[in-house]
Each structure stands twice: as structure tokens, then as C-alpha cells.
Amino acid sequence: MVAPAAASGLRDGLIAVVKRECPTCRLIVSVLGELRANGAPVAIFTQDDPEFPPGLSPIDDSALDASWSLGIETVPTLLRVEGQRVVARAEGWQRDAWERLSGVTGLGAGLPAHRPGCGSRTLEPALRDVLATRAVAAGDTELRARPITLGELEDPIEAAFARGWSDGLPVVPPTPARVLRMLEGSTRAPAEVVATVPPDYAECTVEKIAINAVMAGCLPEYLPVVIAAVEAACTDAFNIHGVLATTYFVGPMIVVNGPIAGAIGLNSGVNALGQGSRANATIGRALQLVIRNVGGGRPGEVDRATFGQPGKYTFCFAEDEAGSPWEPLSVERGVARGASAVTVFAAEGPRAVVDQRSRTAESLAGSYAACLRTVAHPKLVGGCDVVIVVSPEHGRVFRAAEWSKARLRDELVRRTTLPGAEIVQGAGDIAEGMPETFATGTWPKFAPENLLFVHAGGTAGMFSALIGGWIGRGGSRPVTWEVKS
Amino acid sequence: MTERILLDPTNERAPARRNRAARPVSLDGKVIGLLDISKPRGDVFLGRLAEVLEARGHRVVRFRKPTYTKPAPPEVRRAVRDGCDVVVEGLAD
């Protein structure tokens, strides 16, 4: 929620804000007269007709400066000012509240006890944008980010490129109005510090995340997911600094679970890992823009990736929980069922598992294991996480066989446990491989906790996807973080 | 909607006002580019400047925009960027 900065320099007494267009405001004109007649010092601001209410010397607020500063959302609003600060307010007509605020009893005899008001003109969408811009220029908001004033002839999208704010694609210009609208997507205060973002170790506020979410193209309702992703990525366990700095391919991938995924239209179905969904595309991008702009993590500087991968622009999708043979990823990782959560994962690009023949879980697990062996290198074992995205047509096979995730995980660990003679350096005439100490015995390529399963994808296609993690031996672990409103 | 004011998405450790590229302390050993934007008599001015600079022992490279009415085409911008250390542009007639 965003409120304007506390209006200062107010005179002690009462303030009423009204507009003639509002029937409740017209109804309580007599009450305003009674307050004046009882000697209550009441200043009346009028939002539309400067002559309304007639005979009560209203103050013209058709420019809405006072209404904006006072944070008026409803007319009529009655405010009590003490010590130059608003100490109480009543929205709409409520006899008991108005009497309490004014200290005058018997107000509005003959009127109903309550009557709701109308929307303040400050909330009209077009006006709100103008007011937000004006307020930021005047320093009259809770927003603390530095305003950048562009030149008369400067194109705002080109200006964002020129200042280095972009990931290479155009960004939505982060105007004050857009940022204020974005902040309405979260109940958290704009100034709340959410995380410390490497490599600059800069404090990141909700406001800074909102600015970058605007640039990424997010809708306000996506903001809680972006905030959770930033919180998760900036934990010691995930280690975004290492993920950023490594020469390896990885970038942060976000898997979303829980009711928020459907509510904001995240895709978990056809083309779940691809393009075309605004929520998928912009949430992943917003996280990367926060790392770039707040953290200062830029390719060629701290980001030393040899190749990177296309998912470093954006990589976010939801789990198809309803169609899954298993409990959701977030539930398996300790989040209550029904709560929303993100899991961040240091991801390389997806690789295909094609298996159109297996009708038994054993056979399909064999295909998974054969493909899993190639992650990083067929002769390297240990320390690498993998997300296995199981499609509906493959999920059906495991459901029919009543294989739990734990069963599948154990089978895959067993089937990717390799003889040392095959993986030692030089074996198969390949220099790459494990050191001489691995030459005898057998060695698991994965520990059980290295294998994560997510159910997603279109209903046609007997494919799954493997998404390899960072080979940094525990340099980054997947982190699951609850989404708060 | 006005887009004249943008809110800074960065950690604000760099100044909002961007600095110009640093000016060389001396022209010694520098290749000096002269960019003619095709304004009338700009070539005369730059030609005289080239004589003066070359008389002082500087190396001068000439560039020319096809027309002053449009931004320099990419190949001219690239040639200027890669071909000299400092550039002098004749802007008006």
C-alpha cells in the first residue's frame, strides 16, 4: 500500500473533503453548516465545483493537491488535525464518527445514521497517473527512488538502454504512476528492505523490486511472486553471487506452486517452458533485472558465463499440480499445502528426454537414467542438481504403476550409479572424468536430494525435460520460499 | 501519460548525471578524426584545420556523413569509433 507522505503544515481543527457530484456530499451539506454554526473550525476542500457547498466558503481543490497529500480515497472524508498532523479520519457519512471527531453532538438530525461516500477524484485512473508524477516531482510520496528527469527530446525506452538498465530487450519506462500501480500488488511497505543483492550487496526495497518489475512488464498482481523470488535468490543457500559469477551456463529459474500460479495466469501446460505467457515471461525477467540493476550483476563484469543460456533472459513456470501423480514440489519441500511458493534453481537450458515406447515405470526410469547420465558429462559424478520436468503423458505411466517420487528417485540414483572403471580420467580414451581415487568400486552420480521432480507441460507428447543445475558442488542449492501477499 | 520522469531502478551508487568521456590531456600521439557532416563549406573549415594539425605533426583522418539531414549511418559511426582517438565535427555553416 502506498500513502502519500504525511501532509505537513496543516492547521489544527477539522478538514472535510467533498465533491458536488457525490450524493452523500450533497446530503451532508447541512451537517457542515452545523459544524460551522457550533464554532468547529472546519476547512472544506471541494474537488470539482469550486462553489460547492454554497455559502460555506469552500477551498478549491480541483487540482487535487490537498486531496492527494491527505490520502483521500472517499468523499466525504472528515479529518481531525492536531499538532499539524492528521490524527483521525471518517470516510463517508457516519454520525457517531463525525460526532466523535468534531466533539459536536446531534449532528444531521433527520439524516440516516450512515451513508457510504463516493470515490475520491484522486483515484480516477487518468488523474491518478498525473498526480503520481506531480507528487514524485515534488517529493510528496513515500517513494524514495531517485527521479531521473529525461531530456525534452529523449525517448524513454532508448534512455533506459543508454543508462544500462536493460537486459538487451526494451523495458517499460518506470514512470512514477506505473511504479505506484505496481506497488498496489503488495501489502508490503515500499521502504521495506527485502534482501541484500550481490554482487554490490545493495539493500533492495520493495520499491526497487517494483521499479524493475514495471520495466520487465509485470502486472501488479505478479509483484508478490517477484518479491519472493528475490528473497529466495538472495539467500546464502541459493548464492546468486556464485550463480551469476560462474563461467558455467546457469541462471536463476523459478518454479511457482500454489493458488497464486493460477490466479495470475502462470502457464504450467502447453509450452510451459516457452514463450507466450506474460506472467512466465515477465516474472523471470524481473528477477534478472533486479540482479542487474540493484545488485549490479552484469555480463562481462561479475557475470563471467562462457555461454550463458537463453533462460537467463527469463525462466519461470508453474507446476501443473492438478494433473500431477505426486504432491507439489513446494509441499515436498516443506511448504503447507494450499500456500503459494517459489522454488529457485540454478538452471542450465532444458534438454529433451524422448521416450514414446515405455509403458512401464521401470522402462521409463531406465530412459530417464540414461539421459541423466549425460548431465554435465557422462563421466562426471556427484554434486549436481537436476530438475526433471515430467509431462502428463509420462506422469501417467508412474501414476499407473503407483510409483511415488521417492521410489522413482531411488531407482534413478541406483541406475545412475556408475562403475569407477568407466568414469575415471582416461577411461574410454577420454581425458575428462573423475580422479584416480574413483577408479575402483561404484559411484552414484546423484544423491537423492539432487533430483527434483516437477509436473508440467502439454497433454500431448511422451517427452520429459531435464534441467541440469550448477556443477559447483553445493555452490547453489535450490531454495523454496513462501509467497506473501 | 507523461514519461519524462523515470524512477531509478539501480542501487544509485553511480551519479544520476552521466559524465562525458574523459578528455585527453594532450594530443601527442593521438589520431585526430575530422567529421564533415556535408554542410556547405564545412569541408573548407575542416580542410584548413587538417593543414594546421598536420603542420604540427599530428595524424589526421577524414570522415564524411552523406547528408547533414540524417544521423550518421552505422558504417560511418563504426569508422569514426575504430579509426581515431579524438574527433572534431563541423556542425554548422
Short mmCIF file of C-alpha atoms in Angstrom, two decimals, chain A residues 43-47 50 52 56-62:
data_model
loop_
_atom_site.label_atom_id
_atom_site.label_comp_id
_atom_site.label_asym_id
_atom_site.label_seq_id
_atom_site.Cartn_x
_atom_site.Cartn_y
_atom_site.Cartn_z
CA ALA A 43 -11.89 23.77 6.36
CA ILE A 44 -13.87 22.42 3.41
CA PHE A 45 -11.97 21.29 0.30
CA THR A 46 -14.02 20.75 -2.84
CA GLN A 47 -12.76 18.52 -5.64
CA PRO A 50 -15.33 25.47 -6.54
CA PHE A 52 -19.77 23.72 -3.59
CA LEU A 56 -19.65 27.70 3.27
CA SER A 57 -16.55 29.31 1.65
CA PRO A 58 -15.10 26.07 0.25
CA ILE A 59 -11.45 25.88 -0.78
CA ASP A 60 -10.98 24.98 -4.44
CA ASP A 61 -9.09 21.67 -4.68
CA SER A 62 -9.96 20.89 -8.28
#
